[in-house]
Amino acid sequence: MHTNYMLFLLFFSVAPWRPVVGLEIHAQINSNSKIFSGSQVQFIAPPNSLVSFFDASLPGTLPVLNRRCVEAAVMTGLALSCSINKKSLFDRKHYFYADLPAGYQITQQRLPIAVNGNLSYTFCVGAKQSQLVTKNVRIKRIQLEQDSGKSLHNDARSQTLIDLNRAGVGLMEVVMEPDMCCGVEAAAAVRELQLILQTLGSSQAIMAEGQLRVDANVSVHHPGEPYGVRTEVKNINSLRFLAKAVDYEIQRQIEELENGGTILNETRTFDYKLGCTIPMRDKEGKQDYRFMPEPNLPPLILYDAKSLPANIGDQQVVNIDWIQERLPDLPSVKRVRLVEQYGILPEHSFTLLNEDGLMEFFEDVVRETQMNPKKVIGWVISELLGHLKQYDLTVKESPVNSLSLADLLNLLERRVISSSAAKQVLKELCKGEGKTPLQMVKEKQLELIQNQSELDQICQAVMERHQEEVMEIKAGNRKVLNKLIGLVQRATERRADPILVKQILEKKLSQ
Amino acid sequence: MWALRNSGCLCAAWSWGRSRLARGTAGGRQTDQNPEWQLEEQKLLPQKKVTMELLDHLERLALVDFRNWEGVERLEKAIQFADQLHEVNTEGIEPMDSVLEDRCLYLREDNITEGNCTKELLQNASQTADEYFESPPDSLQKAAFCKLRCSFFAGENLVTGNIPLPKLEEHESFLQDSN
């Protein structure tokens, strides 16, 4: 979008539009049981098997708050530099829908568990995507709430079927301020949030399983003027679609306004097949959620080291300071450490964090090899990842483990094999035949010729056969030396160390 | 004790009523059967007439059809009943939502203790299909709520609008693949 927009400005030089993007993200909490009941949380299970009487909203049932969900929200709040409210409240949000059996959702409207945070995210710009830009988005609030069930449509019999397995699963709704301005930024912010949630373990945040769902609020306005009317694109469940939906919506609004139209405050959905957003016929007039305090849940009180009560059992206390002390290193901290410790490029640190287990793989290889980490990173990111991509494998499924790659790099480092031979061996190893690098090298006879006198003889023979070239070099044309080196390489089937060959040839030529 | 939120009399009355019930079940004190205060009829706010627009709105929110004289009369009485709450002197009293608000919120350990009762749950449903609840078909809902002019459930609804719901076949093949 960036480039399109720039071109648009360049050619038409009209008053620029400034897009404004805010996000609301629902993250399913990674817990064994639901937020207010003891039924299991699992993505795939027979219909209505993970449902308690409370989840089905049978009369006489009451919500009982899951401590784990509270801790996950506090952890997430702290990781996003929020202030944690020591007192937060639960409310009912009413709406009628078949997969919401109670007719209301328990959420935190008045006083959420965490507020006023911050998320820093980085994305690539430039023609080659080589320049990193870091931006901040403010986190307005994080609230605990229940998920709804699922409606499924049976076309054959035109039935709507309800599965309540998801009803009552704990959600953290993260509300971001409208600090972003395009699809790339929105996707980068959500990606960073996803990595943070996965690092904390507070959510598995698998978008394909609906564990992370994004609503994007989009508007455009002229700088210096008030914000435009916004639309909300709901329920986006992939990063790619998020970027596309946001950019499409910005472009649509600009075109609409340029053509003298107006923007309606409406809810839209992204049709990934058509690649555009379309309005959802939903709100007849303004929706009235009839928020009211949840009468069955007293305020949620959290403690810190100072306010820790003596008379309450540990089971009943959530201690903010205790959670803060045990927060794992966040992705941003890990990246800085990788750059400092190994001297790798910042963009490589992003690549390492971008796939689960890749950073650990890299560090394991570094630990087991004498090779400089700056060189190791190339072998991991360009070579190994390239091969894995070809076989559509993740690092965790890699047929080459970190020890094996380290062995190979050690052979290269000790000049047992050449760099091109190492690449050839790695390619073979990726086929997963279970051979060690050394076995592979022996089998294919890829070792460099170590024997100095053997090389000496080969060089001598090549020189004798190419007297013309030798004369040229002696006459001062040093470029021809490379040709001789190449000839020696060919004679040894690339098993000669080029540096050694060069030394030998130079010595012989100067005699 | 009588402090109430100012936001919407109906809402406050509802919240208060529920909290009292909840406290009853929690084994707390009895409700005061003989309150010291008394109502002065003439002091009450003038009785509000229910407009057609308000009726429309409430019917839609409640998904209940009550547009007849009896229904309107009952609604007006309910509003008047709730309006009594405005008479309570709340000067200088901190608002409260619930009599439970100074109680500790009990926290449960994250253990799986419920579920696996699909049969029992589905017993209550008027219509089921395999292990699913079945939501009333479009046409039935439209007949039931024809006055509401908007249909709330399947197909056209509040949340998904005209976006097709996930298909059953896709869901089931997904389930099978996972086994």
XYZ file of C-alpha atoms in Angstrom:
690
model
C 0.000 0.000 0.000
C 2.815 2.373 0.935
C 4.227 2.479 -2.559
C 0.846 2.684 -4.263
C -0.119 5.538 -2.037
C 3.153 7.354 -2.674
C 2.723 6.975 -6.422
C -0.817 8.216 -6.113
C 0.411 11.329 -4.334
C 3.218 11.831 -6.810
C 1.063 11.759 -9.908
C -2.032 13.505 -8.697
C -0.513 15.802 -6.051
C -3.822 16.293 -4.285
C -4.282 17.019 -0.591
C -3.026 13.816 1.034
C -5.307 11.510 2.964
C -4.074 10.225 6.253
C -5.304 6.711 7.064
C -5.916 5.820 10.719
C -6.002 2.193 11.846
C -6.882 0.847 15.284
C -7.180 -2.815 16.252
C -9.172 -4.917 18.674
C -7.696 -8.364 19.136
C -9.318 -11.346 20.799
C -6.789 -13.860 22.096
C -7.958 -17.185 23.469
C -6.342 -17.877 26.804
C -4.191 -20.990 26.921
C -5.788 -22.811 29.855
C -6.974 -26.335 30.649
C -10.489 -25.270 31.548
C -12.862 -22.455 30.627
C -12.893 -19.054 32.310
C -16.014 -19.543 34.456
C -16.559 -23.304 34.372
C -14.594 -26.531 34.731
C -15.130 -27.814 31.209
C -12.171 -28.512 28.999
C -10.689 -26.145 26.437
C -9.732 -27.975 23.248
C -9.870 -26.984 19.608
C -11.097 -30.259 18.195
C -13.604 -32.440 20.023
C -16.999 -34.060 19.336
C -19.766 -31.417 19.262
C -21.086 -30.243 22.649
C -18.800 -32.611 24.565
C -16.848 -29.817 26.293
C -19.918 -28.133 27.751
C -20.959 -27.753 31.395
C -24.419 -26.774 32.606
C -23.107 -23.242 33.161
C -21.777 -23.030 29.585
C -25.221 -24.021 28.314
C -26.699 -21.384 30.635
C -28.972 -23.725 32.540
C -30.844 -22.047 35.398
C -29.218 -22.160 38.819
C -25.639 -22.210 37.587
C -23.105 -19.585 38.650
C -19.758 -18.461 37.221
C -16.582 -19.454 39.130
C -13.502 -17.583 37.912
C -10.477 -19.582 36.733
C -7.322 -18.317 38.435
C -5.172 -19.245 35.426
C -7.154 -16.861 33.179
C -6.539 -13.997 35.597
C -2.817 -14.764 35.712
C -2.601 -14.981 31.913
C -4.203 -11.545 31.571
C -1.928 -10.021 34.229
C 1.121 -11.556 32.543
C 0.048 -10.201 29.168
C -0.685 -6.785 30.661
C 2.755 -6.612 32.269
C 4.482 -7.734 29.055
C 2.710 -4.893 27.230
C 3.782 -2.363 29.916
C 0.198 -1.839 31.078
C -0.836 -0.649 34.489
C -2.641 -3.505 36.144
C -5.843 -2.498 37.903
C -5.788 -3.928 41.408
C -9.557 -3.805 41.263
C -11.404 -4.740 38.101
C -15.091 -5.421 37.458
C -17.165 -7.831 35.399
C -20.153 -6.731 33.320
C -22.804 -8.313 31.163
C -23.017 -7.365 27.501
C -26.365 -8.420 26.044
C -27.114 -9.556 22.558
C -29.206 -12.283 21.000
C -27.471 -14.903 19.064
C -28.015 -18.633 18.909
C -24.479 -19.518 20.007
C -24.648 -17.274 23.086
C -27.095 -19.228 25.230
C -27.202 -16.811 28.182
C -28.179 -13.899 25.945
C -25.215 -11.994 27.354
C -21.444 -12.225 27.457
C -19.538 -11.673 30.694
C -16.860 -9.076 29.938
C -15.079 -6.157 31.611
C -16.563 -2.943 30.327
C -16.291 -0.444 33.184
C -12.994 -1.355 34.771
C -10.782 -3.798 32.814
C -7.886 -5.770 34.305
C -5.146 -3.771 32.518
C -4.914 -0.334 30.872
C -2.472 2.103 29.226
C 0.178 -0.132 27.750
C 2.527 0.023 24.847
C 3.664 -2.305 22.073
C 6.714 -1.706 19.928
C 6.792 -3.458 16.566
C 9.137 -3.510 13.577
C 8.572 -3.990 9.876
C 10.593 -3.897 6.676
C 10.438 -1.094 4.125
C 12.330 -0.211 0.972
C 12.538 -1.790 -2.443
C 14.449 -4.803 -1.122
C 12.609 -4.871 2.214
C 16.028 -4.313 3.723
C 15.347 -1.347 5.971
C 13.848 -1.925 9.415
C 11.394 0.610 10.864
C 10.278 0.416 14.495
C 7.033 2.004 15.693
C 4.901 2.081 18.797
C 1.221 1.497 19.321
C -0.491 2.357 22.588
C -2.540 -0.352 24.248
C -5.773 1.142 25.555
C -6.985 -1.796 27.611
C -6.978 -5.547 28.127
C -10.204 -7.136 29.314
C -11.168 -10.644 30.320
C -14.259 -12.113 28.694
C -16.018 -15.276 27.515
C -15.927 -16.661 24.007
C -19.178 -17.642 22.285
C -20.133 -21.011 20.783
C -20.044 -21.775 17.073
C -22.866 -21.829 14.534
C -22.568 -24.175 11.598
C -24.768 -24.258 8.581
C -25.951 -27.468 7.010
C -26.759 -26.486 3.451
C -28.275 -29.808 2.524
C -31.063 -29.512 5.081
C -30.876 -25.716 5.603
C -30.306 -26.157 9.307
C -28.264 -24.014 11.648
C -26.455 -26.185 14.163
C -24.970 -24.992 17.426
C -21.795 -26.351 19.006
C -21.105 -24.881 22.444
C -17.615 -26.386 22.880
C -16.070 -22.929 22.505
C -18.724 -21.184 24.617
C -17.098 -19.876 27.779
C -13.464 -20.267 26.752
C -11.452 -17.407 28.295
C -10.530 -14.498 26.019
C -8.266 -11.528 26.478
C -9.460 -8.626 24.381
C -6.551 -6.308 23.619
C -7.689 -2.884 22.422
C -5.073 -0.798 20.593
C -5.252 2.955 20.037
C -5.538 4.056 16.378
C -1.791 4.662 16.033
C -1.230 2.694 12.818
C -1.685 3.854 9.243
C -1.549 0.868 6.871
C -1.932 -2.862 6.510
C 1.770 -3.615 6.895
C 1.860 -1.801 10.240
C -1.289 -3.508 11.480
C 0.036 -6.936 10.508
C 3.440 -6.246 12.091
C 1.821 -5.095 15.352
C -0.357 -8.213 15.517
C 2.619 -10.448 14.673
C 4.635 -8.949 17.537
C 1.676 -9.364 19.900
C 1.357 -12.975 18.732
C 5.056 -13.653 19.457
C 4.716 -12.064 22.905
C 1.631 -14.148 23.761
C 3.395 -17.313 22.593
C 6.528 -16.460 24.594
C 4.422 -15.883 27.706
C 2.295 -18.937 26.998
C -0.776 -16.874 27.886
C -2.260 -17.774 24.497
C -1.165 -20.183 21.806
C -2.359 -17.476 19.427
C -2.712 -19.817 16.444
C -4.632 -17.673 13.987
C -5.731 -20.576 11.802
C -7.513 -22.083 14.810
C -9.234 -18.812 15.654
C -7.180 -18.335 18.799
C -6.250 -14.832 17.644
C -8.982 -12.853 15.893
C -8.603 -9.284 14.756
C -11.138 -6.495 14.227
C -9.683 -3.463 12.411
C -11.111 0.044 12.724
C -10.226 2.116 9.677
C -10.798 5.761 8.756
C -9.146 8.407 6.581
C -8.903 12.182 7.002
C -6.843 15.163 5.864
C -4.014 16.088 8.249
C -5.112 18.861 10.585
C -8.753 17.889 10.300
C -10.725 15.674 12.705
C -10.711 11.913 12.167
C -13.050 10.607 9.473
C -15.993 8.272 10.023
C -14.636 4.800 10.699
C -15.672 1.368 9.562
C -14.899 -1.850 11.383
C -13.628 -4.890 9.502
C -14.488 -7.852 11.706
C -13.030 -11.247 12.453
C -9.877 -11.333 10.371
C -7.956 -14.514 11.104
C -4.737 -14.306 9.140
C -1.950 -11.720 9.052
C -1.934 -11.639 5.275
C -5.674 -10.985 5.134
C -5.338 -8.332 7.835
C -2.843 -6.352 5.751
C -4.977 -6.799 2.632
C -8.263 -5.929 4.343
C -6.861 -2.764 5.930
C -5.258 -1.535 2.712
C -8.355 -2.330 0.691
C -10.533 -0.475 3.168
C -8.254 2.600 3.177
C -8.265 2.696 -0.600
C -12.011 2.191 -0.773
C -12.675 5.032 1.648
C -10.325 7.414 -0.189
C -11.963 6.617 -3.512
C -15.430 6.974 -2.023
C -14.590 10.387 -0.553
C -12.741 11.566 -3.677
C -15.875 10.763 -5.665
C -17.961 12.916 -3.349
C -19.418 9.999 -1.387
C -19.633 9.514 2.363
C -18.395 6.785 4.667
C -20.967 5.004 6.816
C -20.128 3.904 10.334
C -20.663 0.240 9.541
C -19.319 -3.228 10.150
C -17.693 -4.931 7.205
C -16.126 -8.277 6.558
C -13.143 -9.251 4.448
C -13.926 -11.652 1.630
C -10.587 -13.338 1.081
C -11.710 -14.920 -2.174
C -12.634 -11.569 -3.718
C -9.895 -9.699 -1.828
C -12.249 -6.923 -0.750
C -14.341 -5.836 2.221
C -18.120 -6.020 2.036
C -20.722 -4.570 4.402
C -22.426 -6.856 6.915
C -26.136 -6.191 7.246
C -26.093 -5.984 10.990
C -26.972 -2.858 12.880
C -30.491 -1.623 12.382
C -29.919 1.620 14.126
C -27.435 1.614 16.935
C -26.994 -1.609 18.824
C -27.860 -1.435 22.506
C -25.827 -3.935 24.500
C -27.540 -2.994 27.783
C -24.323 -3.280 29.775
C -24.924 -3.943 33.439
C -22.736 -5.047 36.327
C -22.427 -8.841 36.571
C -24.230 -9.457 39.860
C -22.776 -12.914 40.418
C -19.133 -11.853 40.471
C -17.725 -9.498 43.108
C -14.858 -7.205 42.012
C -11.613 -8.973 41.121
C -8.921 -7.828 43.543
C -5.223 -8.317 42.728
C -2.332 -7.807 45.104
C 1.304 -6.769 45.026
C 4.120 -7.405 47.492
C 3.041 -4.415 49.600
C -0.680 -5.110 49.726
C -0.386 -8.883 50.186
C -2.942 -9.899 52.821
C -1.946 -12.224 55.605
C -5.320 -13.814 56.142
C -6.025 -15.159 52.639
C -4.761 -18.498 51.343
C -2.190 -18.529 48.528
C -4.731 -20.146 46.235
C -6.863 -17.024 46.398
C -4.112 -14.469 45.841
C -2.847 -13.266 42.482
C 0.360 -11.348 43.209
C 1.307 -8.912 40.429
C 4.924 -8.568 41.612
C 5.386 -12.327 41.734
C 4.195 -12.611 38.129
C 6.379 -9.671 37.044
C 9.507 -11.330 38.467
C 8.803 -14.514 36.561
C 8.109 -12.981 33.154
C 10.246 -14.690 30.490
C 12.517 -12.687 28.172
C 10.298 -11.030 25.579
C 11.060 -11.292 21.839
C 12.438 -7.721 21.725
C 14.901 -8.519 24.521
C 15.954 -11.761 22.845
C 16.647 -9.956 19.563
C 18.855 -7.355 21.225
C 20.765 -10.125 22.997
C 21.260 -12.075 19.746
C 22.637 -9.000 17.978
C 24.966 -8.160 20.869
C 26.112 -11.669 21.692
C 26.708 -12.965 18.170
C 27.267 -9.791 16.168
C 24.532 -10.733 13.687
C 22.405 -8.211 11.774
C 19.174 -6.964 13.404
C 17.087 -8.311 10.512
C 18.593 -11.751 11.092
C 17.523 -11.559 14.739
C 13.958 -10.997 13.471
C 14.202 -14.052 11.235
C 15.492 -16.148 14.145
C 12.533 -15.121 16.339
C 10.010 -15.491 13.557
C 9.873 -19.266 13.718
C 9.343 -21.330 16.827
C 12.576 -23.109 17.733
C 14.805 -21.415 15.162
C 16.668 -19.249 17.694
C 17.378 -22.320 19.845
C 18.551 -24.230 16.769
C 20.940 -21.420 15.818
C 22.333 -21.143 19.336
C 22.840 -24.908 19.544
C 24.810 -24.870 16.293
C 26.923 -21.923 17.484
C 27.687 -23.753 20.729
C 28.909 -26.858 18.885
C 31.054 -25.255 16.222
C 34.223 -23.176 16.030
C 32.765 -21.164 13.175
C 32.065 -17.468 13.712
C 28.331 -16.949 14.492
C 28.216 -14.304 11.756
C 28.991 -17.088 9.283
C 26.782 -19.652 11.010
C 23.735 -17.389 10.618
C 24.072 -17.532 6.818
C 24.160 -21.314 6.859
C 21.084 -21.479 9.081
C 18.971 -18.751 7.466
C 19.897 -18.942 3.787
C 20.962 -22.551 3.306
C 19.042 -24.675 5.813
C 15.804 -22.646 5.798
C 15.912 -22.613 2.010
C 16.034 -26.402 1.868
C 13.351 -26.786 4.549
C 11.075 -24.457 2.648
C 11.511 -26.618 -0.407
C 10.299 -29.660 1.540
C 7.678 -27.566 3.371
C 9.122 -28.419 6.785
C 9.469 -26.406 9.993
C 12.754 -26.180 11.899
C 11.355 -28.564 14.473
C 10.755 -31.120 11.701
C 14.174 -30.562 10.144
C 15.902 -33.796 9.041
C 19.214 -32.084 9.866
C 19.556 -31.483 13.589
C 21.731 -28.785 15.100
C 24.544 -31.237 15.949
C 24.674 -32.520 12.402
C 24.867 -29.012 10.956
C 27.549 -28.118 13.509
C 29.579 -31.192 12.443
C 29.318 -30.125 8.836
C 30.349 -26.542 9.593
C 33.286 -27.847 11.604
C 34.476 -29.856 8.582
C 34.287 -26.643 6.580
C 36.002 -24.631 9.301
C 38.885 -27.148 9.540
C 39.236 -26.961 5.735
C 38.456 -30.652 5.346
C 35.908 -29.690 2.696
C 35.263 -26.649 0.571
C 32.287 -24.360 0.968
C 30.663 -25.679 -2.210
C 31.159 -29.254 -0.988
C 29.546 -28.294 2.324
C 26.518 -26.949 0.451
C 26.313 -30.166 -1.509
C 26.460 -32.246 1.691
C 23.786 -30.107 3.385
C 21.492 -30.598 0.438
C 21.995 -34.364 0.712
C 21.498 -34.303 4.496
C 18.143 -32.566 3.999
C 16.899 -35.633 2.190
C 16.964 -37.256 5.596
C 18.846 -40.493 4.894
C 20.290 -40.490 8.389
C 23.953 -40.313 7.391
C 26.444 -38.145 9.255
C 28.179 -35.319 7.387
C 31.514 -37.119 7.639
C 30.083 -40.339 6.150
C 28.608 -38.296 3.342
C 31.930 -36.543 2.670
C 33.820 -39.845 2.562
C 31.241 -41.525 0.366
C 31.307 -38.739 -2.199
C 35.068 -38.178 -1.823
C 34.637 -34.509 -1.173
C 37.658 -33.976 1.104
C 40.056 -31.276 0.051
C 43.481 -32.529 -0.953
C 45.566 -31.902 2.151
C 48.766 -33.371 0.837
C 51.011 -30.434 -0.145
C 53.265 -32.391 -2.499
C 50.272 -33.915 -4.288
C 48.872 -30.427 -4.905
C 52.330 -29.250 -5.885
C 52.507 -31.899 -8.604
C 49.039 -31.096 -9.918
C 49.880 -27.381 -10.102
C 53.153 -28.151 -11.854
C 51.343 -30.309 -14.427
C 48.713 -27.641 -15.094
C 51.404 -24.982 -15.568
C 53.307 -27.164 -18.001
C 50.212 -27.775 -20.039
C 49.336 -24.038 -20.164
C 52.579 -22.306 -20.982
C 50.799 -19.427 -22.727
C 48.943 -18.426 -19.585
C 52.087 -18.727 -17.523
C 53.882 -16.358 -19.885
C 51.054 -13.868 -19.702
C 51.127 -13.825 -15.916
C 54.880 -13.444 -15.917
C 54.399 -10.514 -18.303
C 52.298 -8.868 -15.596
C 48.720 -9.870 -16.389
C 47.732 -11.049 -12.908
C 44.108 -11.695 -13.920
C 45.114 -14.839 -15.732
C 46.151 -16.347 -12.378
C 42.468 -16.937 -11.620
C 42.170 -18.943 -14.799
C 45.025 -21.164 -13.679
C 43.433 -21.625 -10.267
C 40.232 -22.644 -12.020
C 42.124 -25.159 -14.115
C 43.702 -26.704 -11.031
C 40.227 -26.875 -9.430
C 38.925 -28.688 -12.471
C 41.838 -31.108 -12.433
C 41.095 -31.970 -8.769
C 37.324 -32.050 -9.181
C 37.074 -28.986 -6.916
C 38.800 -30.792 -4.064
C 41.696 -28.335 -3.913
C 41.690 -25.525 -1.401
C 41.729 -22.426 -3.673
C 43.750 -20.373 -1.198
C 46.420 -23.041 -0.980
C 46.430 -23.447 -4.768
C 46.912 -19.726 -5.206
C 49.877 -19.746 -2.815
C 51.520 -22.670 -4.605
C 50.998 -21.166 -8.057
C 52.355 -17.777 -6.976
C 55.392 -19.402 -5.498
C 56.054 -21.393 -8.649
C 55.470 -18.403 -10.948
C 57.904 -16.216 -9.050
C 60.687 -18.808 -9.391
C -27.526 -0.161 51.461
C -29.970 1.654 49.233
C -27.378 3.351 47.142
C -27.970 2.717 43.486
C -26.307 3.530 40.263
C -27.847 6.404 38.361
C -27.541 4.805 34.996
C -30.993 3.800 33.825
C -33.635 2.919 36.354
C -34.566 -0.407 34.787
C -31.034 -1.583 34.805
C -30.507 -0.578 38.415
C -33.650 -2.316 39.545
C -32.635 -5.479 37.731
C -29.188 -5.473 39.191
C -30.500 -4.855 42.683
C -33.068 -7.603 42.426
C -30.519 -10.126 41.250
C -27.980 -9.260 43.904
C -30.568 -9.759 46.575
C -31.284 -13.205 45.224
C -27.633 -14.016 45.029
C -27.096 -12.954 48.601
C -29.994 -15.108 49.654
C -28.346 -18.143 48.168
C -25.018 -17.223 49.714
C -26.687 -17.561 53.118
C -26.410 -13.897 54.075
C -28.715 -11.784 56.189
C -32.421 -11.547 55.493
C -33.794 -8.673 53.433
C -35.473 -5.924 55.375
C -39.189 -6.728 55.243
C -40.175 -3.494 56.968
C -38.210 -0.641 55.431
C -38.124 2.616 57.380
C -38.794 4.749 54.358
C -42.151 5.213 52.711
C -43.224 6.230 49.279
C -44.995 9.487 48.665
C -47.092 8.929 45.545
C -47.261 12.613 44.618
C -43.498 12.971 44.740
C -42.970 10.359 42.015
C -41.842 11.475 38.611
C -44.737 11.978 36.219
C -45.696 8.684 34.639
C -43.925 8.233 31.319
C -45.922 7.393 28.221
C -44.384 4.605 26.246
C -43.843 5.721 22.661
C -44.063 3.434 19.672
C -40.351 3.922 19.044
C -39.483 2.816 22.575
C -41.784 -0.168 22.230
C -40.110 -1.124 18.994
C -36.705 -0.867 20.560
C -37.622 -2.916 23.628
C -39.303 -5.620 21.609
C -36.223 -5.980 19.525
C -33.908 -6.077 22.541
C -36.048 -8.578 24.413
C -37.121 -10.640 21.388
C -40.531 -10.690 23.039
C -43.745 -9.639 21.375
C -45.825 -7.589 23.852
C -47.430 -4.988 21.681
C -50.932 -5.097 23.040
C -52.722 -2.967 25.634
C -52.094 -5.396 28.409
C -48.402 -5.499 27.573
C -48.017 -1.734 27.359
C -49.865 -1.285 30.625
C -47.604 -3.805 32.335
C -44.544 -2.076 30.945
C -45.706 1.328 32.168
C -46.331 -0.101 35.620
C -42.886 -1.657 35.636
C -41.343 1.674 34.758
C -43.290 3.393 37.503
C -42.245 0.715 39.956
C -38.618 1.198 39.057
C -38.980 4.976 39.210
C -39.565 4.689 42.943
C -35.857 4.168 43.232
C -35.295 7.793 42.280
C -37.016 8.707 45.515
C -34.365 7.079 47.647
C -32.006 9.637 49.112
C -28.522 8.698 47.939
C -26.856 11.981 48.892
C -23.189 11.407 49.782
C -23.409 7.636 49.471
C -20.896 5.832 47.290
C -22.669 3.934 44.501
C -22.580 0.151 44.653
C -23.457 -2.578 42.155
C -24.039 -5.499 44.387
C -24.159 -6.443 48.048
C -21.392 -8.902 47.197
C -18.950 -6.223 46.209
C -16.915 -6.347 49.384
C -16.697 -10.126 49.265
C -13.667 -11.948 47.942
C -14.019 -13.269 44.441
C -13.297 -16.981 44.762
C -10.631 -18.231 42.368
C -10.820 -21.763 41.015
C -7.796 -23.900 40.133
C -7.459 -24.559 36.399
C -8.680 -28.164 36.500
C -11.118 -29.956 34.212
C -14.059 -31.018 36.352
C -17.068 -30.798 34.037
C -18.254 -31.680 30.540
C -18.938 -34.965 28.765
C -22.660 -34.631 29.357
C -23.843 -34.031 25.792
C -26.869 -36.307 26.164
C -28.138 -34.599 29.289
C -27.670 -31.161 27.758
C -29.455 -32.043 24.551
C -32.429 -33.448 26.508
C -33.531 -29.887 27.153
C -33.378 -28.798 23.545
C -36.573 -28.726 21.517
C -34.653 -29.576 18.377
C -31.353 -31.353 17.913
C -29.426 -32.872 15.039
C -26.849 -35.507 15.917
C -24.837 -33.962 18.740
C -25.788 -30.400 17.848
C -28.446 -28.026 19.082
C -30.537 -26.902 16.180
C -31.464 -23.262 15.973
C -34.988 -22.548 14.679
C -35.116 -22.250 10.889
C -35.255 -18.842 9.301
C -38.914 -18.989 8.301
C -40.103 -19.942 11.783
C -38.149 -17.159 13.382
C -39.469 -14.679 10.906
C -43.011 -15.738 11.692
C -42.382 -15.510 15.400
C -40.737 -12.142 15.240
C -42.407 -10.783 12.157
C -43.086 -7.489 13.868
C -39.436 -7.059 14.670
C -38.568 -6.554 11.041
C -35.122 -7.968 11.573
C -34.254 -11.579 11.889
C -31.786 -12.462 14.519
C -30.761 -16.006 13.885
C -29.383 -18.129 11.127
C -28.474 -16.744 7.775
C -29.298 -13.138 8.353
C -28.334 -12.156 11.823
C -26.764 -9.561 14.045
C -23.293 -10.892 14.059
C -22.573 -12.499 10.745
C -24.893 -10.436 8.572
C -25.057 -11.865 5.093
C -21.810 -13.732 5.468
C -22.296 -17.470 5.145
C -21.690 -19.479 8.293
C -19.027 -22.182 8.284
C -20.336 -25.304 6.610
C -21.150 -28.426 8.554
C -19.387 -30.715 6.061
C -16.141 -28.784 6.407
C -16.358 -28.951 10.184
C -17.046 -32.667 10.241
C -14.325 -33.601 7.805
C -12.054 -31.568 10.034
C -13.133 -33.605 13.032
C -12.583 -36.845 11.172
C -9.149 -35.831 9.948
C -8.076 -35.202 13.489
C -8.985 -38.651 14.724
